Amino acid sequence: MFPKGYSCQFQSTGTSDLLDYIFLAAILPLEAEGCFSAMLLAISIVALSQFALYYWRAVLAGVAALPVSDRVLVAAQVENGQLTPEDFQTLAGLHDLTPDLYPNRSGLGLVRATTVLSKVLTPFSARFPPSLSGSERERVICARYAAVQVDRRLQANLDLAASLRSC
């Protein structure tokens, strides 16, 4: 019932003495402890980075799901109201042209990087299953995000102009 070399005795001093007795040979050398710490740190950094990436993509998709006004679609010359990945450059140009009343808000820098990365990965996405290769869908989300940001800027500018006229 017990492994060879162990007897059925109760330790009167407590659990820690019993565990020390059982795991006497399970002491990690100093080099292995450092390696374990480095491995744990690396896994933690990868997990945190993955969480940050998924969070950022969720925020991007949430903003992209907001409605886009017709004036932005007309300004970007979007046909039949459906944004395509090719519309991103036009919308990014419109975003650069519209003045920003809130300079602390971030621009389209990370979204542009995502679009470029999606373009680079498109040739390789044919090797993956359709559920994993979503570069076209990602670029549409980026285009919708840019359209929503342009719409927000235009609306803020129109609100400011209306408030100045009412004074």
Tab-separated table of N, CA and C in Angstrom:
chain	number	residue	atom	x	y	z
A	1	MET	N	0.814	-1.181	0.000
A	1	MET	CA	0.000	0.000	0.000
A	1	MET	C	0.866	1.256	0.000
A	2	PHE	N	1.962	1.273	0.697
A	2	PHE	CA	2.871	2.407	0.723
A	2	PHE	C	4.047	2.119	-0.188
A	3	PRO	N	4.638	3.161	-0.793
A	3	PRO	CA	5.821	2.930	-1.637
A	3	PRO	C	6.963	2.320	-0.826
A	4	LYS	N	7.854	1.689	-1.541
A	4	LYS	CA	8.977	1.008	-0.892
A	4	LYS	C	9.825	2.022	-0.129
A	5	GLY	N	10.142	1.742	1.076
A	5	GLY	CA	10.968	2.606	1.889
A	5	GLY	C	10.172	3.514	2.806
A	6	TYR	N	8.843	3.510	2.682
A	6	TYR	CA	8.008	4.347	3.538
A	6	TYR	C	7.213	3.440	4.466
A	7	SER	N	7.041	3.901	5.647
A	7	SER	CA	6.267	3.117	6.596
A	7	SER	C	5.023	3.897	6.981
A	8	CYS	N	4.095	3.196	7.553
A	8	CYS	CA	2.843	3.810	7.966
A	8	CYS	C	3.025	4.374	9.363
A	9	GLN	N	3.516	5.608	9.460
A	9	GLN	CA	3.697	6.275	10.745
A	9	GLN	C	3.007	7.617	10.689
A	10	PHE	N	2.584	8.088	11.828
A	10	PHE	CA	2.037	9.425	11.915
A	10	PHE	C	3.111	10.342	12.438
A	11	GLN	N	3.252	11.486	11.822
A	11	GLN	CA	4.220	12.476	12.254
A	11	GLN	C	3.536	13.377	13.276
A	12	SER	N	4.130	13.478	14.401
A	12	SER	CA	3.505	14.272	15.450
A	12	SER	C	3.851	15.752	15.340
A	13	THR	N	4.838	16.093	14.502
A	13	THR	CA	5.261	17.490	14.450
A	13	THR	C	4.475	18.309	13.427
A	14	GLY	N	3.757	17.688	12.513
A	14	GLY	CA	2.929	18.457	11.592
A	14	GLY	C	3.138	18.059	10.147
A	15	THR	N	2.385	18.723	9.296
A	15	THR	CA	2.386	18.404	7.876
A	15	THR	C	3.700	18.770	7.201
A	16	SER	N	4.302	19.876	7.598
A	16	SER	CA	5.526	20.297	6.927
A	16	SER	C	6.647	19.281	7.122
A	17	ASP	N	6.747	18.684	8.274
A	17	ASP	CA	7.761	17.642	8.474
A	17	ASP	C	7.469	16.419	7.625
A	18	LEU	N	6.210	16.067	7.498
A	18	LEU	CA	5.838	14.926	6.676
A	18	LEU	C	6.187	15.190	5.219
A	19	LEU	N	5.871	16.393	4.727
A	19	LEU	CA	6.189	16.723	3.346
A	19	LEU	C	7.693	16.800	3.127
A	20	ASP	N	8.429	17.310	4.097
A	20	ASP	CA	9.888	17.323	3.981
A	20	ASP	C	10.436	15.909	3.892
A	21	TYR	N	9.863	15.002	4.644
A	21	TYR	CA	10.314	13.618	4.645
A	21	TYR	C	10.014	12.954	3.305
A	22	ILE	N	8.812	13.224	2.751
A	22	ILE	CA	8.407	12.572	1.505
A	22	ILE	C	9.174	13.152	0.316
A	23	PHE	N	9.303	14.468	0.279
A	23	PHE	CA	9.916	15.126	-0.873
A	23	PHE	C	11.350	15.550	-0.589
A	24	LEU	N	12.074	14.755	0.127
A	24	LEU	CA	13.448	15.089	0.476
A	24	LEU	C	14.325	15.213	-0.773
A	25	ALA	N	14.088	14.373	-1.745
A	25	ALA	CA	14.908	14.397	-2.952
A	25	ALA	C	14.384	15.392	-3.987
A	26	ALA	N	13.307	16.085	-3.717
A	26	ALA	CA	12.699	16.975	-4.690
A	26	ALA	C	13.132	18.424	-4.497
A	27	ILE	N	14.350	18.642	-4.107
A	27	ILE	CA	14.879	19.994	-3.917
A	27	ILE	C	15.456	20.462	-5.244
A	28	LEU	N	15.018	21.637	-5.695
A	28	LEU	CA	15.503	22.180	-6.957
A	28	LEU	C	16.863	22.832	-6.762
A	29	PRO	N	17.779	22.588	-7.678
A	29	PRO	CA	19.048	23.305	-7.597
A	29	PRO	C	18.832	24.793	-7.889
A	30	LEU	N	19.784	25.623	-7.531
A	30	LEU	CA	19.665	27.070	-7.676
A	30	LEU	C	19.495	27.484	-9.133
A	31	GLU	N	20.179	26.814	-10.059
A	31	GLU	CA	20.058	27.151	-11.471
A	31	GLU	C	18.651	26.863	-11.987
A	32	ALA	N	18.061	25.775	-11.521
A	32	ALA	CA	16.718	25.419	-11.965
A	32	ALA	C	15.691	26.402	-11.428
A	33	GLU	N	15.909	26.939	-10.243
A	33	GLU	CA	14.981	27.928	-9.693
A	33	GLU	C	15.000	29.201	-10.532
A	34	GLY	N	16.171	29.627	-10.968
A	34	GLY	CA	16.274	30.803	-11.825
A	34	GLY	C	15.621	30.571	-13.173
A	35	CYS	N	15.809	29.385	-13.728
A	35	CYS	CA	15.204	29.036	-15.006
A	35	CYS	C	13.683	28.984	-14.878
A	36	PHE	N	13.200	28.438	-13.779
A	36	PHE	CA	11.757	28.378	-13.534
A	36	PHE	C	11.177	29.777	-13.417
A	37	SER	N	11.876	30.669	-12.728
A	37	SER	CA	11.398	32.050	-12.588
A	37	SER	C	11.357	32.756	-13.934
A	38	ALA	N	12.382	32.561	-14.743
A	38	ALA	CA	12.412	33.189	-16.073
A	38	ALA	C	11.302	32.642	-16.956
A	39	MET	N	11.063	31.333	-16.878
A	39	MET	CA	10.009	30.731	-17.666
A	39	MET	C	8.632	31.248	-17.215
A	40	LEU	N	8.435	31.375	-15.928
A	40	LEU	CA	7.179	31.905	-15.400
A	40	LEU	C	6.975	33.354	-15.822
A	41	LEU	N	8.035	34.145	-15.808
A	41	LEU	CA	7.951	35.525	-16.252
A	41	LEU	C	7.609	35.603	-17.740
A	42	ALA	N	8.246	34.774	-18.543
A	42	ALA	CA	7.984	34.778	-19.987
A	42	ALA	C	6.539	34.374	-20.285
A	43	ILE	N	6.045	33.364	-19.607
A	43	ILE	CA	4.662	32.936	-19.803
A	43	ILE	C	3.699	34.039	-19.376
A	44	SER	N	3.998	34.722	-18.290
A	44	SER	CA	3.143	35.805	-17.816
A	44	SER	C	3.111	36.966	-18.803
A	45	ILE	N	4.264	37.306	-19.367
A	45	ILE	CA	4.328	38.397	-20.341
A	45	ILE	C	3.549	38.031	-21.598
A	46	VAL	N	3.680	36.802	-22.069
A	46	VAL	CA	2.942	36.369	-23.259
A	46	VAL	C	1.437	36.393	-22.978
A	47	ALA	N	1.024	35.925	-21.804
A	47	ALA	CA	-0.404	35.919	-21.471
A	47	ALA	C	-0.953	37.336	-21.359
A	48	LEU	N	-0.195	38.237	-20.755
A	48	LEU	CA	-0.633	39.621	-20.630
A	48	LEU	C	-0.698	40.298	-21.997
A	49	SER	N	0.267	40.021	-22.853
A	49	SER	CA	0.250	40.582	-24.210
A	49	SER	C	-0.939	40.066	-25.006
A	50	GLN	N	-1.232	38.795	-24.862
A	50	GLN	CA	-2.373	38.218	-25.565
A	50	GLN	C	-3.680	38.838	-25.065
A	51	PHE	N	-3.791	39.029	-23.760
A	51	PHE	CA	-4.978	39.684	-23.202
A	51	PHE	C	-5.112	41.112	-23.726
A	52	ALA	N	-4.004	41.844	-23.765
A	52	ALA	CA	-4.039	43.227	-24.258
A	52	ALA	C	-4.450	43.267	-25.727
A	53	LEU	N	-3.955	42.338	-26.528
A	53	LEU	CA	-4.315	42.283	-27.940
A	53	LEU	C	-5.800	41.991	-28.110
A	54	TYR	N	-6.319	41.013	-27.380
A	54	TYR	CA	-7.742	40.686	-27.485
A	54	TYR	C	-8.617	41.826	-26.982
A	55	TYR	N	-8.167	42.509	-25.947
A	55	TYR	CA	-8.927	43.649	-25.436
A	55	TYR	C	-8.959	44.767	-26.478
A	56	TRP	N	-7.812	45.045	-27.089
A	56	TRP	CA	-7.747	46.110	-28.090
A	56	TRP	C	-8.623	45.772	-29.293
A	57	ARG	N	-8.603	44.519	-29.727
A	57	ARG	CA	-9.447	44.108	-30.846
A	57	ARG	C	-10.918	44.204	-30.491
A	58	ALA	N	-11.286	43.910	-29.248
A	58	ALA	CA	-12.681	44.030	-28.822
A	58	ALA	C	-13.123	45.489	-28.816
A	59	VAL	N	-12.254	46.384	-28.355
A	59	VAL	CA	-12.580	47.805	-28.370
A	59	VAL	C	-12.710	48.284	-29.813
A	60	LEU	N	-11.811	47.867	-30.665
A	60	LEU	CA	-11.854	48.244	-32.081
A	60	LEU	C	-13.150	47.761	-32.726
A	61	ALA	N	-13.523	46.525	-32.466
A	61	ALA	CA	-14.761	45.983	-33.042
A	61	ALA	C	-15.987	46.669	-32.448
A	62	GLY	N	-15.923	47.029	-31.175
A	62	GLY	CA	-17.047	47.727	-30.553
A	62	GLY	C	-17.278	49.098	-31.150
A	63	VAL	N	-16.206	49.837	-31.384
A	63	VAL	CA	-16.339	51.158	-32.010
A	63	VAL	C	-16.774	51.002	-33.460
A	64	ALA	N	-16.252	50.009	-34.147
A	64	ALA	CA	-16.601	49.795	-35.558
A	64	ALA	C	-18.061	49.390	-35.730
A	65	ALA	N	-18.679	48.873	-34.688
A	65	ALA	CA	-20.078	48.460	-34.778
A	65	ALA	C	-21.043	49.634	-34.685
A	66	LEU	N	-20.543	50.816	-34.329
A	66	LEU	CA	-21.408	51.990	-34.237
A	66	LEU	C	-21.850	52.424	-35.631
A	67	PRO	N	-23.003	53.067	-35.728
A	67	PRO	CA	-23.474	53.494	-37.052
A	67	PRO	C	-22.624	54.624	-37.626
A	68	VAL	N	-22.511	54.639	-38.939
A	68	VAL	CA	-21.761	55.664	-39.662
A	68	VAL	C	-22.784	56.506	-40.430
A	69	SER	N	-22.634	57.818	-40.356
A	69	SER	CA	-23.596	58.693	-41.026
A	69	SER	C	-23.400	58.665	-42.535
A	70	ASP	N	-24.462	59.076	-43.216
A	70	ASP	CA	-24.417	59.096	-44.683
A	70	ASP	C	-23.435	60.137	-45.211
A	71	ARG	N	-23.252	61.228	-44.468
A	71	ARG	CA	-22.339	62.274	-44.962
A	71	ARG	C	-20.901	61.772	-45.029
A	72	VAL	N	-20.505	60.872	-44.110
A	72	VAL	CA	-19.157	60.299	-44.160
A	72	VAL	C	-19.046	59.336	-45.328
A	73	LEU	N	-20.067	58.538	-45.544
A	73	LEU	CA	-20.042	57.587	-46.662
A	73	LEU	C	-20.003	58.312	-48.003
A	74	VAL	N	-20.732	59.437	-48.104
A	74	VAL	CA	-20.711	60.222	-49.338
A	74	VAL	C	-19.348	60.880	-49.525
A	75	ALA	N	-18.783	61.410	-48.438
A	75	ALA	CA	-17.468	62.062	-48.528
A	75	ALA	C	-16.378	61.069	-48.933
A	76	ALA	N	-16.516	59.832	-48.491
A	76	ALA	CA	-15.525	58.805	-48.829
A	76	ALA	C	-15.841	58.121	-50.154
A	77	GLN	N	-16.937	58.509	-50.790
A	77	GLN	CA	-17.371	57.933	-52.064
A	77	GLN	C	-17.545	56.422	-51.975
A	78	VAL	N	-18.231	56.007	-50.904
A	78	VAL	CA	-18.500	54.588	-50.697
A	78	VAL	C	-19.764	54.225	-51.462
A	79	GLU	N	-19.672	53.165	-52.236
A	79	GLU	CA	-20.809	52.740	-53.034
A	79	GLU	C	-21.741	51.872	-52.196
A	80	ASN	N	-23.004	52.040	-52.361
A	80	ASN	CA	-24.124	51.321	-51.733
A	80	ASN	C	-23.979	51.151	-50.209
A	81	GLY	N	-23.246	52.010	-49.556
A	81	GLY	CA	-23.167	52.021	-48.097
A	81	GLY	C	-22.372	50.901	-47.461
A	82	GLN	N	-21.705	50.066	-48.241
A	82	GLN	CA	-20.916	48.956	-47.712
A	82	GLN	C	-19.437	49.299	-47.778
A	83	LEU	N	-18.801	49.363	-46.634
A	83	LEU	CA	-17.368	49.653	-46.601
A	83	LEU	C	-16.565	48.420	-46.990
A	84	THR	N	-15.491	48.652	-47.699
A	84	THR	CA	-14.577	47.579	-48.097
A	84	THR	C	-13.195	47.895	-47.540
A	85	PRO	N	-12.302	46.940	-47.527
A	85	PRO	CA	-10.945	47.209	-47.035
A	85	PRO	C	-10.222	48.309	-47.810
A	86	GLU	N	-10.561	48.481	-49.087
A	86	GLU	CA	-9.911	49.506	-49.895
A	86	GLU	C	-10.325	50.916	-49.485
A	87	ASP	N	-11.453	51.046	-48.777
A	87	ASP	CA	-11.926	52.359	-48.337
A	87	ASP	C	-11.130	52.908	-47.155
A	88	PHE	N	-10.302	52.103	-46.553
A	88	PHE	CA	-9.582	52.564	-45.366
A	88	PHE	C	-8.663	53.742	-45.676
A	89	GLN	N	-7.946	53.675	-46.795
A	89	GLN	CA	-7.023	54.761	-47.125
A	89	GLN	C	-7.770	56.078	-47.336
A	90	THR	N	-8.912	56.018	-47.984
A	90	THR	CA	-9.716	57.223	-48.185
A	90	THR	C	-10.198	57.776	-46.851
A	91	LEU	N	-10.685	56.895	-45.992
A	91	LEU	CA	-11.174	57.323	-44.682
A	91	LEU	C	-10.043	57.837	-43.796
A	92	ALA	N	-8.871	57.241	-43.909
A	92	ALA	CA	-7.727	57.735	-43.135
A	92	ALA	C	-7.326	59.129	-43.618
A	93	GLY	N	-7.424	59.368	-44.935
A	93	GLY	CA	-7.153	60.707	-45.463
A	93	GLY	C	-8.171	61.720	-44.967
A	94	LEU	N	-9.441	61.331	-44.930
A	94	LEU	CA	-10.471	62.212	-44.374
A	94	LEU	C	-10.227	62.477	-42.886
A	95	HIS	N	-9.770	61.454	-42.188
A	95	HIS	CA	-9.474	61.613	-40.760
A	95	HIS	C	-8.357	62.625	-40.553
A	96	ASP	N	-7.370	62.593	-41.414
A	96	ASP	CA	-6.265	63.554	-41.312
A	96	ASP	C	-6.715	64.973	-41.650
A	97	LEU	N	-7.719	65.101	-42.518
A	97	LEU	CA	-8.199	66.421	-42.928
A	97	LEU	C	-9.126	67.077	-41.904
A	98	THR	N	-9.837	66.263	-41.138
A	98	THR	CA	-10.782	66.828	-40.169
A	98	THR	C	-10.032	67.289	-38.930
A	99	PRO	N	-10.316	68.519	-38.474
A	99	PRO	CA	-9.625	69.006	-37.272
A	99	PRO	C	-10.115	68.266	-36.022
A	100	ASP	N	-9.203	68.038	-35.122
A	100	ASP	CA	-9.520	67.315	-33.886
A	100	ASP	C	-9.681	68.320	-32.754
A	101	LEU	N	-10.857	68.345	-32.156
A	101	LEU	CA	-11.106	69.258	-31.046
A	101	LEU	C	-10.617	68.695	-29.721
A	102	TYR	N	-10.328	67.404	-29.696
A	102	TYR	CA	-9.851	66.737	-28.486
A	102	TYR	C	-8.464	66.160	-28.764
A	103	PRO	N	-7.405	66.934	-28.545
A	103	PRO	CA	-6.067	66.467	-28.934
A	103	PRO	C	-5.560	65.288	-28.103
A	104	ASN	N	-6.179	64.980	-26.997
A	104	ASN	CA	-5.709	63.867	-26.165
A	104	ASN	C	-6.168	62.516	-26.697
A	105	ARG	N	-7.119	62.513	-27.621
A	105	ARG	CA	-7.582	61.244	-28.182
A	105	ARG	C	-6.546	60.709	-29.156
A	106	SER	N	-6.484	59.407	-29.205
A	106	SER	CA	-5.505	58.795	-30.102
A	106	SER	C	-6.013	58.821	-31.538
A	107	GLY	N	-5.100	58.754	-32.465
A	107	GLY	CA	-5.447	58.774	-33.874
A	107	GLY	C	-5.632	57.371	-34.418
A	108	LEU	N	-5.216	57.196	-35.638
A	108	LEU	CA	-5.375	55.915	-36.318
A	108	LEU	C	-4.061	55.155	-36.449
A	109	GLY	N	-3.062	55.479	-35.641
A	109	GLY	CA	-1.745	54.858	-35.771
A	109	GLY	C	-1.758	53.348	-35.641
A	110	LEU	N	-2.363	52.829	-34.580
A	110	LEU	CA	-2.408	51.373	-34.394
A	110	LEU	C	-3.326	50.705	-35.405
A	111	VAL	N	-4.368	51.411	-35.805
A	111	VAL	CA	-5.289	50.848	-36.795
A	111	VAL	C	-4.585	50.753	-38.149
A	112	ARG	N	-3.788	51.770	-38.481
A	112	ARG	CA	-3.009	51.695	-39.727
A	112	ARG	C	-2.025	50.532	-39.681
A	113	ALA	N	-1.397	50.338	-38.537
A	113	ALA	CA	-0.467	49.208	-38.395
A	113	ALA	C	-1.198	47.882	-38.541
A	114	THR	N	-2.390	47.795	-38.005
A	114	THR	CA	-3.183	46.569	-38.139
A	114	THR	C	-3.539	46.316	-39.598
A	115	THR	N	-3.884	47.373	-40.319
A	115	THR	CA	-4.233	47.228	-41.728
A	115	THR	C	-3.026	46.761	-42.542
A	116	VAL	N	-1.870	47.352	-42.282
A	116	VAL	CA	-0.654	46.940	-43.001
A	116	VAL	C	-0.310	45.495	-42.669
A	117	LEU	N	-0.427	45.126	-41.395
A	117	LEU	CA	-0.142	43.747	-40.989
A	117	LEU	C	-1.115	42.774	-41.648
A	118	SER	N	-2.380	43.151	-41.746
A	118	SER	CA	-3.363	42.295	-42.408
A	118	SER	C	-3.049	42.124	-43.890
A	119	LYS	N	-2.594	43.207	-44.529
A	119	LYS	CA	-2.222	43.110	-45.946
A	119	LYS	C	-1.029	42.181	-46.141
A	120	VAL	N	-0.078	42.271	-45.213
A	120	VAL	CA	1.114	41.428	-45.313
A	120	VAL	C	0.750	39.964	-45.083
A	121	LEU	N	-0.175	39.699	-44.180
A	121	LEU	CA	-0.530	38.318	-43.847
A	121	LEU	C	-1.550	37.701	-44.790
A	122	THR	N	-2.145	38.484	-45.675
A	122	THR	CA	-3.162	37.961	-46.580
A	122	THR	C	-2.658	36.807	-47.446
A	123	PRO	N	-1.472	36.868	-48.045
A	123	PRO	CA	-1.018	35.713	-48.852
A	123	PRO	C	-0.836	34.440	-48.028
A	124	PHE	N	-0.521	34.587	-46.764
A	124	PHE	CA	-0.308	33.420	-45.923
A	124	PHE	C	-1.610	32.873	-45.347
A	125	SER	N	-2.681	33.664	-45.416
A	125	SER	CA	-3.934	33.237	-44.796
A	125	SER	C	-4.615	32.116	-45.571
A	126	ALA	N	-4.211	31.878	-46.819
A	126	ALA	CA	-4.802	30.776	-47.587
A	126	ALA	C	-4.428	29.426	-46.996
A	127	ARG	N	-3.350	29.369	-46.254
A	127	ARG	CA	-2.906	28.105	-45.655
A	127	ARG	C	-3.688	27.748	-44.399
A	128	PHE	N	-4.360	28.732	-43.812
A	128	PHE	CA	-5.099	28.505	-42.576
A	128	PHE	C	-6.563	28.199	-42.882
A	129	PRO	N	-7.237	27.556	-41.937
A	129	PRO	CA	-8.675	27.329	-42.126
A	129	PRO	C	-9.419	28.660	-42.166
A	130	PRO	N	-10.588	28.694	-42.785
A	130	PRO	CA	-11.328	29.957	-42.901
A	130	PRO	C	-11.651	30.598	-41.550
A	131	SER	N	-11.773	29.806	-40.499
A	131	SER	CA	-12.082	30.385	-39.190
A	131	SER	C	-10.893	31.166	-38.625
A	132	LEU	N	-9.681	30.839	-39.062
A	132	LEU	CA	-8.500	31.529	-38.551
A	132	LEU	C	-8.015	32.646	-39.469
A	133	SER	N	-8.366	32.587	-40.729
A	133	SER	CA	-7.867	33.596	-41.670
A	133	SER	C	-8.917	34.687	-41.838
A	134	GLY	N	-8.839	35.701	-41.038
A	134	GLY	CA	-9.814	36.774	-41.090
A	134	GLY	C	-9.199	38.102	-41.448
A	135	SER	N	-8.172	38.114	-42.294
A	135	SER	CA	-7.505	39.380	-42.593
A	135	SER	C	-8.418	40.330	-43.364
A	136	GLU	N	-9.256	39.815	-44.240
A	136	GLU	CA	-10.199	40.662	-44.976
A	136	GLU	C	-11.209	41.273	-44.005
A	137	ARG	N	-11.694	40.462	-43.099
A	137	ARG	CA	-12.651	40.934	-42.092
A	137	ARG	C	-12.008	41.956	-41.164
A	138	GLU	N	-10.754	41.746	-40.814
A	138	GLU	CA	-10.047	42.701	-39.953
A	138	GLU	C	-9.902	44.054	-40.642
A	139	ARG	N	-9.622	44.035	-41.924
A	139	ARG	CA	-9.453	45.297	-42.649
A	139	ARG	C	-10.780	46.029	-42.808
A	140	VAL	N	-11.887	45.297	-42.933
A	140	VAL	CA	-13.206	45.940	-42.976
A	140	VAL	C	-13.504	46.584	-41.622
A	141	ILE	N	-13.154	45.903	-40.546
A	141	ILE	CA	-13.349	46.471	-39.208
A	141	ILE	C	-12.511	47.736	-39.048
A	142	CYS	N	-11.285	47.723	-39.547
A	142	CYS	CA	-10.434	48.916	-39.480
A	142	CYS	C	-11.030	50.062	-40.285
A	143	ALA	N	-11.602	49.761	-41.453
A	143	ALA	CA	-12.225	50.800	-42.265
A	143	ALA	C	-13.459	51.371	-41.564
A	144	ARG	N	-14.247	50.505	-40.946
A	144	ARG	CA	-15.423	50.986	-40.203
A	144	ARG	C	-14.996	51.822	-38.999
A	145	TYR	N	-13.921	51.416	-38.331
A	145	TYR	CA	-13.416	52.189	-37.188
A	145	TYR	C	-13.003	53.589	-37.652
A	146	ALA	N	-12.301	53.664	-38.768
A	146	ALA	CA	-11.881	54.968	-39.286
A	146	ALA	C	-13.096	55.816	-39.658
A	147	ALA	N	-14.123	55.196	-40.241
A	147	ALA	CA	-15.331	55.933	-40.600
A	147	ALA	C	-16.030	56.482	-39.364
A	148	VAL	N	-16.099	55.690	-38.311
A	148	VAL	CA	-16.727	56.152	-37.065
A	148	VAL	C	-15.922	57.298	-36.463
A	149	GLN	N	-14.603	57.214	-36.513
A	149	GLN	CA	-13.778	58.293	-35.968
A	149	GLN	C	-13.946	59.585	-36.772
A	150	VAL	N	-14.033	59.479	-38.085
A	150	VAL	CA	-14.278	60.664	-38.920
A	150	VAL	C	-15.650	61.239	-38.583
A	151	ASP	N	-16.632	60.382	-38.428
A	151	ASP	CA	-17.980	60.833	-38.093
A	151	ASP	C	-18.004	61.545	-36.735
A	152	ARG	N	-17.282	61.007	-35.777
A	152	ARG	CA	-17.208	61.653	-34.455
A	152	ARG	C	-16.568	63.040	-34.550
A	153	ARG	N	-15.499	63.139	-35.312
A	153	ARG	CA	-14.837	64.441	-35.462
A	153	ARG	C	-15.744	65.445	-36.159
A	154	LEU	N	-16.414	65.012	-37.220
A	154	LEU	CA	-17.312	65.910	-37.928
A	154	LEU	C	-18.455	66.367	-37.024
A	155	GLN	N	-19.005	65.432	-36.251
A	155	GLN	CA	-20.108	65.787	-35.360
A	155	GLN	C	-19.645	66.768	-34.276
A	156	ALA	N	-18.462	66.564	-33.732
A	156	ALA	CA	-17.931	67.490	-32.721
A	156	ALA	C	-17.710	68.873	-33.317
A	157	ASN	N	-17.213	68.933	-34.553
A	157	ASN	CA	-17.011	70.225	-35.216
A	157	ASN	C	-18.342	70.919	-35.501
A	158	LEU	N	-19.343	70.155	-35.936
A	158	LEU	CA	-20.658	70.742	-36.192
A	158	LEU	C	-21.309	71.245	-34.902
A	159	ASP	N	-21.134	70.494	-33.824
A	159	ASP	CA	-21.672	70.925	-32.524
A	159	ASP	C	-20.998	72.209	-32.052
A	160	LEU	N	-19.703	72.313	-32.254
A	160	LEU	CA	-18.993	73.522	-31.864
A	160	LEU	C	-19.445	74.720	-32.701
A	161	ALA	N	-19.592	74.520	-33.989
A	161	ALA	CA	-20.039	75.600	-34.860
A	161	ALA	C	-21.455	76.054	-34.465
A	162	ALA	N	-22.322	75.107	-34.118
A	162	ALA	CA	-23.686	75.453	-33.718
A	162	ALA	C	-23.680	76.216	-32.404
A	163	SER	N	-22.821	75.823	-31.497
A	163	SER	CA	-22.770	76.527	-30.202
A	163	SER	C	-22.181	77.937	-30.347
A	164	LEU	N	-21.268	78.112	-31.292
A	164	LEU	CA	-20.708	79.437	-31.527
A	164	LEU	C	-21.735	80.363	-32.182
A	165	ARG	N	-22.568	79.810	-33.066
A	165	ARG	CA	-23.606	80.607	-33.719
A	165	ARG	C	-24.693	81.047	-32.732
A	166	SER	N	-24.932	80.201	-31.723
A	166	SER	CA	-26.007	80.520	-30.771
A	166	SER	C	-25.593	81.569	-29.745
A	167	CYS	N	-24.321	81.869	-29.641
A	167	CYS	CA	-23.862	82.857	-28.660
A	167	CYS	C	-24.098	84.268	-29.092
